[in-house]
Amino acid sequence: MKSGWDQSIQYQPQETIQTFQYKQLEELLLYLQANSPFYRKMFAENKSDISGIKSLEDLQHLPFTTRADLQARNKDFLCIPVEDAIDFVRVPGIQGEQVILGLTENDLERLIYNEKLSFQTLGLTPEDILQVMTDNNDQFMYGIACFGGARRLGIPVCRSGKAIPRMQWELLRRLGSTVAISDPSFVFQMAEFVRQELIESEKSSLQKWIIQGRSLRQKDLNFNSFGDKILNEWKNIQPFSVFFSVEAQASFSDCEAGIGAHLQPELAIAEFIDAEGNPVPSGEEGELVITSLRIEGTPLLRFRTGEMVTHYTESCACGRNTVRITGFGCTKQNDPC
């Protein structure tokens, strides 16, 4: 697979982005045919002629990949000899065995680059101090990505992990952390601790809180009830959200314009489908489907994430021309987006 990066692609016209992605897709299909036991068999069983894929729209002529496929035929997705992998991460299975993904040296570099772009999209700079309140071990990919991406961007990192709120606040106070990143529930655990301890949180160094895996915006791009609750709990902190698919090794990140989370188009292609698998238009809800680009170990083609999102294709006020999404991680019955 080719190396070298061009982060300027996200600011190019959408036609340029699509041309770039199609060239990467051509390489991916040939790579899967040559190296993936799973996809080689899938192409044959479905009589898929990959030479007939002449545009991104032609992707819909190829079958989907599901979590059930990954779990049932995990080893067949690996495109490299096991000894060529330098890291293995795991993903919870639907039931039973967990899924193992193998990463090469280039894959790890790609992962770090992906998170560097994500942090840039979120508006982080080397002047920030990032406190990562998520797992950094136990084969957890996102913890590796956060640390590597921040360091590549020159941001000091405190890997506080799953420490209790008191310890997190003490680290934040002593280091002067300006940005925190955590799962959705922990932001409120921290708020409860601050309230019980009568701490004046608005006087802290913290400026941004990044919520992993939970959208803050509803379909009209205003804050949803979850986002409003964060704003009420943390008066002087700007909340952001990111979605990260471990299986596809791809992320979507909010920008400071606050109108949806951006895809990194160098590294993935996104589709949005209805219940019958047909494309849905911009501004409508559909399931997020990801094709990973420039991965050597375990690339995925048309992976159904199970996430129901609304996507937007209009240019963003931040200058990026990449697809944006909202609605990920929402529980429709209790807290609609």
mmCIF file of C-alpha atoms in Angstrom:
data_model
loop_
_atom_site.group_PDB
_atom_site.id
_atom_site.type_symbol
_atom_site.label_atom_id
_atom_site.label_comp_id
_atom_site.label_asym_id
_atom_site.label_seq_id
_atom_site.Cartn_x
_atom_site.Cartn_y
_atom_site.Cartn_z
ATOM 1 C CA MET A 1 0.000 0.000 0.000
ATOM 2 C CA LYS A 2 1.250 3.494 -0.760
ATOM 3 C CA SER A 3 2.599 5.738 1.994
ATOM 4 C CA GLY A 4 2.666 9.503 2.290
ATOM 5 C CA TRP A 5 -0.083 11.827 3.461
ATOM 6 C CA ASP A 6 -1.814 14.960 2.226
ATOM 7 C CA GLN A 7 -4.035 16.480 4.878
ATOM 8 C CA SER A 8 -4.924 19.348 2.533
ATOM 9 C CA ILE A 9 -7.333 16.981 0.740
ATOM 10 C CA GLN A 10 -10.059 17.773 3.294
ATOM 11 C CA TYR A 11 -10.083 21.402 2.088
ATOM 12 C CA GLN A 12 -10.238 20.532 -1.609
ATOM 13 C CA PRO A 13 -13.471 20.641 -3.686
ATOM 14 C CA GLN A 14 -15.699 17.609 -3.183
ATOM 15 C CA GLU A 15 -14.994 16.407 -6.727
ATOM 16 C CA THR A 16 -11.257 16.332 -5.923
ATOM 17 C CA ILE A 17 -11.911 14.429 -2.703
ATOM 18 C CA GLN A 18 -14.031 11.855 -4.539
ATOM 19 C CA THR A 19 -11.399 11.397 -7.261
ATOM 20 C CA PHE A 20 -8.750 10.834 -4.591
ATOM 21 C CA GLN A 21 -10.936 8.337 -2.746
ATOM 22 C CA TYR A 22 -11.754 6.413 -5.908
ATOM 23 C CA LYS A 23 -8.057 5.943 -6.687
ATOM 24 C CA GLN A 24 -7.543 4.647 -3.155
ATOM 25 C CA LEU A 25 -10.559 2.362 -3.584
ATOM 26 C CA GLU A 26 -9.088 0.874 -6.759
ATOM 27 C CA GLU A 27 -5.909 0.016 -4.844
ATOM 28 C CA LEU A 28 -7.912 -1.426 -1.960
ATOM 29 C CA LEU A 29 -9.969 -3.752 -4.158
ATOM 30 C CA LEU A 30 -6.876 -5.159 -5.842
ATOM 31 C CA TYR A 31 -5.194 -5.550 -2.445
ATOM 32 C CA LEU A 32 -8.193 -7.418 -1.007
ATOM 33 C CA GLN A 33 -8.384 -9.695 -4.043
ATOM 34 C CA ALA A 34 -4.714 -10.582 -3.675
ATOM 35 C CA ASN A 35 -4.389 -10.803 0.098
ATOM 36 C CA SER A 36 -7.718 -11.329 1.889
ATOM 37 C CA PRO A 37 -9.093 -14.890 2.084
ATOM 38 C CA PHE A 38 -12.454 -13.496 3.209
ATOM 39 C CA TYR A 39 -12.910 -10.959 0.423
ATOM 40 C CA ARG A 40 -11.473 -13.212 -2.265
ATOM 41 C CA LYS A 41 -14.135 -15.787 -1.408
ATOM 42 C CA MET A 42 -16.845 -13.126 -1.091
ATOM 43 C CA PHE A 43 -16.038 -11.679 -4.530
ATOM 44 C CA ALA A 44 -16.174 -15.167 -6.054
ATOM 45 C CA GLU A 45 -19.412 -16.233 -4.337
ATOM 46 C CA ASN A 46 -21.181 -13.014 -5.305
ATOM 47 C CA LYS A 47 -19.672 -12.924 -8.810
ATOM 48 C CA SER A 48 -18.349 -9.440 -8.024
ATOM 49 C CA ASP A 49 -16.253 -8.010 -10.841
ATOM 50 C CA ILE A 50 -14.031 -5.480 -9.092
ATOM 51 C CA SER A 51 -12.777 -4.209 -12.449
ATOM 52 C CA GLY A 52 -16.307 -2.923 -13.039
ATOM 53 C CA ILE A 53 -16.129 -0.529 -10.083
ATOM 54 C CA LYS A 54 -15.577 2.753 -11.929
ATOM 55 C CA SER A 55 -16.769 5.262 -9.320
ATOM 56 C CA LEU A 56 -17.583 5.600 -5.635
ATOM 57 C CA GLU A 57 -21.256 5.145 -6.523
ATOM 58 C CA ASP A 58 -20.423 1.698 -7.914
ATOM 59 C CA LEU A 59 -19.578 0.563 -4.373
ATOM 60 C CA GLN A 60 -23.259 -0.248 -3.898
ATOM 61 C CA HIS A 61 -22.805 -3.164 -6.311
ATOM 62 C CA LEU A 62 -20.521 -4.907 -3.810
ATOM 63 C CA PRO A 63 -21.746 -6.829 -0.729
ATOM 64 C CA PHE A 64 -21.627 -5.415 2.797
ATOM 65 C CA THR A 65 -19.364 -6.624 5.573
ATOM 66 C CA THR A 66 -20.928 -7.144 9.012
ATOM 67 C CA ARG A 67 -19.779 -7.669 12.572
ATOM 68 C CA ALA A 68 -21.107 -11.205 12.273
ATOM 69 C CA ASP A 69 -18.718 -11.778 9.335
ATOM 70 C CA LEU A 70 -15.797 -10.461 11.368
ATOM 71 C CA GLN A 71 -16.622 -12.714 14.276
ATOM 72 C CA ALA A 72 -17.328 -15.843 12.259
ATOM 73 C CA ARG A 73 -14.268 -15.599 10.000
ATOM 74 C CA ASN A 74 -11.916 -13.385 11.968
ATOM 75 C CA LYS A 75 -8.667 -14.973 10.764
ATOM 76 C CA ASP A 76 -9.684 -14.755 7.103
ATOM 77 C CA PHE A 77 -9.796 -10.947 7.271
ATOM 78 C CA LEU A 78 -6.074 -10.680 8.028
ATOM 79 C CA CYS A 79 -4.205 -9.713 4.849
ATOM 80 C CA ILE A 80 -0.706 -10.282 6.206
ATOM 81 C CA PRO A 81 1.193 -13.116 7.888
ATOM 82 C CA VAL A 82 0.545 -13.009 11.652
ATOM 83 C CA GLU A 83 4.247 -12.441 12.319
ATOM 84 C CA ASP A 84 4.137 -9.207 10.275
ATOM 85 C CA ALA A 85 1.686 -7.591 12.687
ATOM 86 C CA ILE A 86 3.247 -5.432 15.405
ATOM 87 C CA ASP A 87 0.084 -4.894 17.447
ATOM 88 C CA PHE A 88 -3.216 -6.661 18.048
ATOM 89 C CA VAL A 89 -6.375 -4.945 19.250
ATOM 90 C CA ARG A 90 -9.683 -6.514 20.186
ATOM 91 C CA VAL A 91 -13.290 -5.593 19.534
ATOM 92 C CA PRO A 92 -16.246 -7.043 21.462
ATOM 93 C CA GLY A 93 -18.119 -9.646 19.427
ATOM 94 C CA ILE A 94 -21.883 -9.819 19.105
ATOM 95 C CA GLN A 95 -21.872 -12.813 21.443
ATOM 96 C CA GLY A 96 -19.054 -15.121 22.417
ATOM 97 C CA GLU A 97 -15.539 -14.680 21.003
ATOM 98 C CA GLN A 98 -14.090 -11.227 20.591
ATOM 99 C CA VAL A 99 -12.702 -10.014 17.269
ATOM 100 C CA ILE A 100 -8.935 -9.541 16.961
ATOM 101 C CA LEU A 101 -7.463 -7.050 14.478
ATOM 102 C CA GLY A 102 -3.809 -7.088 13.454
ATOM 103 C CA LEU A 103 -1.933 -3.860 12.695
ATOM 104 C CA THR A 104 1.327 -3.430 10.793
ATOM 105 C CA GLU A 105 3.907 -0.698 11.376
ATOM 106 C CA ASN A 106 2.266 1.333 8.596
ATOM 107 C CA ASP A 107 -1.176 0.765 10.121
ATOM 108 C CA LEU A 108 -0.002 2.108 13.456
ATOM 109 C CA GLU A 109 1.461 5.156 11.703
ATOM 110 C CA ARG A 110 -1.857 5.628 9.897
ATOM 111 C CA LEU A 111 -3.741 5.381 13.199
ATOM 112 C CA ILE A 112 -1.547 8.059 14.763
ATOM 113 C CA TYR A 113 -1.953 10.272 11.703
ATOM 114 C CA ASN A 114 -5.730 9.808 11.830
ATOM 115 C CA GLU A 115 -5.864 11.037 15.411
ATOM 116 C CA LYS A 116 -3.510 13.916 14.684
ATOM 117 C CA LEU A 117 -6.005 15.074 12.028
ATOM 118 C CA SER A 118 -8.847 14.510 14.475
ATOM 119 C CA PHE A 119 -7.242 16.718 17.128
ATOM 120 C CA GLN A 120 -6.528 19.399 14.543
ATOM 121 C CA THR A 121 -10.180 19.294 13.493
ATOM 122 C CA LEU A 122 -11.146 19.703 17.154
ATOM 123 C CA GLY A 123 -8.988 22.825 17.326
ATOM 124 C CA LEU A 124 -6.245 21.479 19.602
ATOM 125 C CA THR A 125 -2.740 22.970 19.430
ATOM 126 C CA PRO A 126 0.647 22.370 21.097
ATOM 127 C CA GLU A 127 -0.346 25.038 23.638
ATOM 128 C CA ASP A 128 -2.974 22.656 25.045
ATOM 129 C CA ILE A 129 -2.469 19.982 27.685
ATOM 130 C CA LEU A 130 -4.607 16.908 27.024
ATOM 131 C CA GLN A 131 -5.905 14.669 29.815
ATOM 132 C CA VAL A 132 -6.999 11.305 28.404
ATOM 133 C CA MET A 133 -9.572 9.795 30.776
ATOM 134 C CA THR A 134 -10.075 6.582 28.783
ATOM 135 C CA ASP A 135 -8.398 3.170 28.831
ATOM 136 C CA ASN A 136 -4.825 3.118 27.564
ATOM 137 C CA ASN A 137 -4.287 -0.638 27.765
ATOM 138 C CA ASP A 138 -6.207 -3.934 27.505
ATOM 139 C CA GLN A 139 -5.838 -3.918 23.688
ATOM 140 C CA PHE A 140 -7.858 -0.669 23.480
ATOM 141 C CA MET A 141 -7.134 0.985 20.127
ATOM 142 C CA TYR A 142 -8.524 4.444 20.869
ATOM 143 C CA GLY A 143 -6.176 4.963 23.818
ATOM 144 C CA ILE A 144 -3.170 4.288 21.572
ATOM 145 C CA ALA A 145 -4.595 6.601 18.910
ATOM 146 C CA CYS A 146 -5.142 9.473 21.368
ATOM 147 C CA PHE A 147 -1.651 9.313 22.800
ATOM 148 C CA GLY A 148 0.092 8.905 19.434
ATOM 149 C CA GLY A 149 -1.938 11.580 17.672
ATOM 150 C CA ALA A 150 -1.441 14.133 20.428
ATOM 151 C CA ARG A 151 2.297 13.515 20.557
ATOM 152 C CA ARG A 152 2.585 13.794 16.781
ATOM 153 C CA LEU A 153 0.887 17.189 17.027
ATOM 154 C CA GLY A 154 3.178 18.241 19.882
ATOM 155 C CA ILE A 155 0.471 18.271 22.577
ATOM 156 C CA PRO A 156 1.530 17.269 26.126
ATOM 157 C CA VAL A 157 -0.539 14.288 27.297
ATOM 158 C CA CYS A 158 -1.601 13.051 30.718
ATOM 159 C CA ARG A 159 -2.741 9.419 30.335
ATOM 160 C CA SER A 160 -4.875 9.368 33.486
ATOM 161 C CA GLY A 161 -6.972 6.462 32.230
ATOM 162 C CA LYS A 162 -9.893 5.217 34.310
ATOM 163 C CA ALA A 163 -8.782 6.980 37.501
ATOM 164 C CA ILE A 164 -11.479 8.063 39.954
ATOM 165 C CA PRO A 165 -12.806 11.644 39.729
ATOM 166 C CA ARG A 166 -10.806 12.869 42.738
ATOM 167 C CA MET A 167 -7.528 11.739 41.180
ATOM 168 C CA GLN A 168 -8.529 13.145 37.782
ATOM 169 C CA TRP A 169 -9.274 16.538 39.283
ATOM 170 C CA GLU A 170 -6.028 16.594 41.231
ATOM 171 C CA LEU A 171 -4.053 15.819 38.048
ATOM 172 C CA LEU A 172 -6.012 18.466 36.168
ATOM 173 C CA ARG A 173 -5.322 21.041 38.874
ATOM 174 C CA ARG A 174 -1.602 20.305 39.111
ATOM 175 C CA LEU A 175 -0.933 20.062 35.365
ATOM 176 C CA GLY A 176 -3.239 22.818 34.172
ATOM 177 C CA SER A 177 -4.937 20.517 31.642
ATOM 178 C CA THR A 178 -6.914 22.487 29.063
ATOM 179 C CA VAL A 179 -8.648 19.576 27.290
ATOM 180 C CA ALA A 180 -10.227 16.403 28.675
ATOM 181 C CA ILE A 181 -11.403 13.385 26.718
ATOM 182 C CA SER A 182 -13.638 10.686 28.180
ATOM 183 C CA ASP A 183 -16.614 8.440 27.544
ATOM 184 C CA PRO A 184 -20.068 10.047 27.824
ATOM 185 C CA SER A 185 -20.900 9.014 31.392
ATOM 186 C CA PHE A 186 -17.632 10.150 32.962
ATOM 187 C CA VAL A 187 -18.218 13.815 32.152
ATOM 188 C CA PHE A 188 -21.173 13.684 34.552
ATOM 189 C CA GLN A 189 -19.306 11.678 37.188
ATOM 190 C CA MET A 190 -16.746 14.460 37.214
ATOM 191 C CA ALA A 191 -19.486 17.079 37.422
ATOM 192 C CA GLU A 192 -21.020 15.322 40.438
ATOM 193 C CA PHE A 193 -17.640 15.191 42.170
ATOM 194 C CA VAL A 194 -17.069 18.904 41.555
ATOM 195 C CA ARG A 195 -20.531 19.673 42.913
ATOM 196 C CA GLN A 196 -20.097 17.567 46.064
ATOM 197 C CA GLU A 197 -16.671 19.044 46.781
ATOM 198 C CA LEU A 198 -17.933 22.605 46.235
ATOM 199 C CA ILE A 199 -15.202 23.185 43.642
ATOM 200 C CA GLU A 200 -15.446 26.292 41.475
ATOM 201 C CA SER A 201 -14.945 24.472 38.184
ATOM 202 C CA GLU A 202 -15.281 27.658 36.145
ATOM 203 C CA LYS A 203 -11.962 28.799 37.615
ATOM 204 C CA SER A 204 -10.115 25.693 36.417
ATOM 205 C CA SER A 205 -7.759 25.525 33.424
ATOM 206 C CA LEU A 206 -10.140 23.219 31.519
ATOM 207 C CA GLN A 207 -11.493 24.730 28.289
ATOM 208 C CA LYS A 208 -12.730 21.797 26.173
ATOM 209 C CA TRP A 209 -14.230 18.387 26.853
ATOM 210 C CA ILE A 210 -14.200 15.778 24.079
ATOM 211 C CA ILE A 211 -16.902 13.121 24.379
ATOM 212 C CA GLN A 212 -15.985 9.825 22.739
ATOM 213 C CA GLY A 213 -18.790 7.971 20.953
ATOM 214 C CA ARG A 214 -21.745 10.276 21.658
ATOM 215 C CA SER A 215 -23.130 13.002 19.415
ATOM 216 C CA LEU A 216 -24.001 16.365 20.964
ATOM 217 C CA ARG A 217 -26.114 17.575 18.058
ATOM 218 C CA GLN A 218 -29.583 16.825 16.795
ATOM 219 C CA LYS A 219 -30.696 16.712 13.178
ATOM 220 C CA ASP A 220 -31.053 20.506 12.902
ATOM 221 C CA LEU A 221 -27.456 20.803 14.240
ATOM 222 C CA ASN A 222 -28.517 22.498 17.476
ATOM 223 C CA PHE A 223 -27.422 20.858 20.728
ATOM 224 C CA ASN A 224 -29.482 17.818 21.703
ATOM 225 C CA SER A 225 -30.578 17.195 25.303
ATOM 226 C CA PHE A 226 -27.282 15.467 26.075
ATOM 227 C CA GLY A 227 -25.295 18.442 24.808
ATOM 228 C CA ASP A 228 -27.521 20.856 26.733
ATOM 229 C CA LYS A 229 -26.948 18.854 29.908
ATOM 230 C CA ILE A 230 -23.173 19.146 29.508
ATOM 231 C CA LEU A 231 -23.465 22.888 28.944
ATOM 232 C CA ASN A 232 -25.542 23.194 32.114
ATOM 233 C CA GLU A 233 -23.050 21.162 34.160
ATOM 234 C CA TRP A 234 -19.894 22.832 32.813
ATOM 235 C CA LYS A 235 -20.595 26.521 32.249
ATOM 236 C CA ASN A 236 -17.188 27.572 30.905
ATOM 237 C CA ILE A 237 -16.238 24.451 28.961
ATOM 238 C CA GLN A 238 -16.842 23.910 25.243
ATOM 239 C CA PRO A 239 -18.010 20.329 24.506
ATOM 240 C CA PHE A 240 -17.033 18.381 21.385
ATOM 241 C CA SER A 241 -17.763 14.850 20.222
ATOM 242 C CA VAL A 242 -15.931 12.211 18.209
ATOM 243 C CA PHE A 243 -17.010 8.893 16.726
ATOM 244 C CA PHE A 244 -14.341 6.213 16.282
ATOM 245 C CA SER A 245 -14.965 2.871 14.580
ATOM 246 C CA VAL A 246 -12.358 0.452 15.924
ATOM 247 C CA GLU A 247 -13.199 -2.158 13.298
ATOM 248 C CA ALA A 248 -12.728 0.264 10.386
ATOM 249 C CA GLN A 249 -10.039 2.305 12.174
ATOM 250 C CA ALA A 250 -11.758 5.532 11.133
ATOM 251 C CA SER A 251 -12.999 8.592 13.000
ATOM 252 C CA PHE A 252 -15.359 11.535 12.686
ATOM 253 C CA SER A 253 -14.558 14.654 14.738
ATOM 254 C CA ASP A 254 -16.390 17.862 15.568
ATOM 255 C CA CYS A 255 -14.819 21.137 14.522
ATOM 256 C CA GLU A 256 -15.170 24.505 16.203
ATOM 257 C CA ALA A 257 -17.977 25.477 13.815
ATOM 258 C CA GLY A 258 -20.162 22.992 15.697
ATOM 259 C CA ILE A 259 -22.218 21.622 12.806
ATOM 260 C CA GLY A 260 -21.334 17.940 12.782
ATOM 261 C CA ALA A 261 -18.373 15.589 13.026
ATOM 262 C CA HIS A 262 -16.004 15.439 10.022
ATOM 263 C CA LEU A 263 -14.709 12.331 8.262
ATOM 264 C CA GLN A 264 -10.995 12.152 7.413
ATOM 265 C CA PRO A 265 -11.390 11.434 3.655
ATOM 266 C CA GLU A 266 -7.791 10.324 3.164
ATOM 267 C CA LEU A 267 -8.449 7.330 5.361
ATOM 268 C CA ALA A 268 -12.029 6.181 4.785
ATOM 269 C CA ILE A 269 -15.075 6.293 2.522
ATOM 270 C CA ALA A 270 -18.478 6.738 4.175
ATOM 271 C CA GLU A 271 -21.854 5.608 2.858
ATOM 272 C CA PHE A 272 -25.286 6.048 4.412
ATOM 273 C CA ILE A 273 -28.024 3.503 3.752
ATOM 274 C CA ASP A 274 -31.661 2.792 4.565
ATOM 275 C CA ALA A 275 -33.063 -0.496 5.879
ATOM 276 C CA GLU A 276 -32.965 -1.989 2.370
ATOM 277 C CA GLY A 277 -29.340 -1.012 1.831
ATOM 278 C CA ASN A 278 -30.078 1.860 -0.535
ATOM 279 C CA PRO A 279 -28.314 5.260 -0.282
ATOM 280 C CA VAL A 280 -30.060 8.021 1.678
ATOM 281 C CA PRO A 281 -29.658 11.699 0.707
ATOM 282 C CA SER A 282 -27.830 14.363 2.675
ATOM 283 C CA GLY A 283 -29.819 15.524 5.686
ATOM 284 C CA GLU A 284 -31.608 12.189 6.154
ATOM 285 C CA GLU A 285 -30.945 9.462 8.709
ATOM 286 C CA GLY A 286 -29.261 6.255 7.625
ATOM 287 C CA GLU A 287 -26.867 3.573 8.803
ATOM 288 C CA LEU A 288 -23.192 4.514 8.590
ATOM 289 C CA VAL A 289 -21.146 2.199 6.338
ATOM 290 C CA ILE A 290 -17.345 2.596 6.235
ATOM 291 C CA THR A 291 -14.729 1.408 3.752
ATOM 292 C CA SER A 292 -11.280 1.729 5.286
ATOM 293 C CA LEU A 293 -8.452 3.061 3.120
ATOM 294 C CA ARG A 294 -4.679 2.552 3.330
ATOM 295 C CA ILE A 295 -4.785 -0.287 5.871
ATOM 296 C CA GLU A 296 -2.529 -3.310 5.413
ATOM 297 C CA GLY A 297 -3.458 -5.653 8.267
ATOM 298 C CA THR A 298 -7.248 -5.810 8.447
ATOM 299 C CA PRO A 299 -8.891 -3.506 5.867
ATOM 300 C CA LEU A 300 -12.681 -3.559 5.634
ATOM 301 C CA LEU A 301 -14.957 -3.036 2.643
ATOM 302 C CA ARG A 302 -18.464 -1.602 3.139
ATOM 303 C CA PHE A 303 -18.514 -2.333 6.866
ATOM 304 C CA ARG A 304 -21.934 -1.811 8.451
ATOM 305 C CA THR A 305 -21.279 -0.017 11.739
ATOM 306 C CA GLY A 306 -24.835 -0.273 13.040
ATOM 307 C CA GLU A 307 -24.765 3.459 13.844
ATOM 308 C CA MET A 308 -27.800 5.428 12.712
ATOM 309 C CA VAL A 309 -26.669 8.934 11.819
ATOM 310 C CA THR A 310 -27.664 11.971 9.797
ATOM 311 C CA HIS A 311 -25.047 13.130 7.321
ATOM 312 C CA TYR A 312 -24.365 16.463 5.621
ATOM 313 C CA THR A 313 -22.390 17.147 2.458
ATOM 314 C CA GLU A 314 -22.465 20.958 2.336
ATOM 315 C CA SER A 315 -19.177 22.784 2.882
ATOM 316 C CA CYS A 316 -18.478 23.616 6.523
ATOM 317 C CA ALA A 317 -17.770 27.067 7.945
ATOM 318 C CA CYS A 318 -14.370 25.720 9.064
ATOM 319 C CA GLY A 319 -13.319 25.449 5.389
ATOM 320 C CA ARG A 320 -13.447 21.660 5.129
ATOM 321 C CA ASN A 321 -15.462 20.033 2.348
ATOM 322 C CA THR A 322 -15.758 16.653 4.037
ATOM 323 C CA VAL A 323 -18.883 14.739 4.943
ATOM 324 C CA ARG A 324 -20.184 15.400 8.482
ATOM 325 C CA ILE A 325 -22.423 13.338 10.762
ATOM 326 C CA THR A 326 -24.592 13.730 13.847
ATOM 327 C CA GLY A 327 -26.692 11.296 15.862
ATOM 328 C CA PHE A 328 -24.102 8.619 16.683
ATOM 329 C CA GLY A 329 -24.373 6.937 20.077
ATOM 330 C CA CYS A 330 -27.910 8.199 20.690
ATOM 331 C CA THR A 331 -30.650 6.170 22.349
ATOM 332 C CA LYS A 332 -33.635 7.148 20.257
ATOM 333 C CA GLN A 333 -36.289 6.203 22.823
ATOM 334 C CA ASN A 334 -34.786 8.053 25.786
ATOM 335 C CA ASP A 335 -32.576 10.801 24.383
ATOM 336 C CA PRO A 336 -33.220 11.414 20.691
ATOM 337 C CA CYS A 337 -30.742 13.271 18.496
#
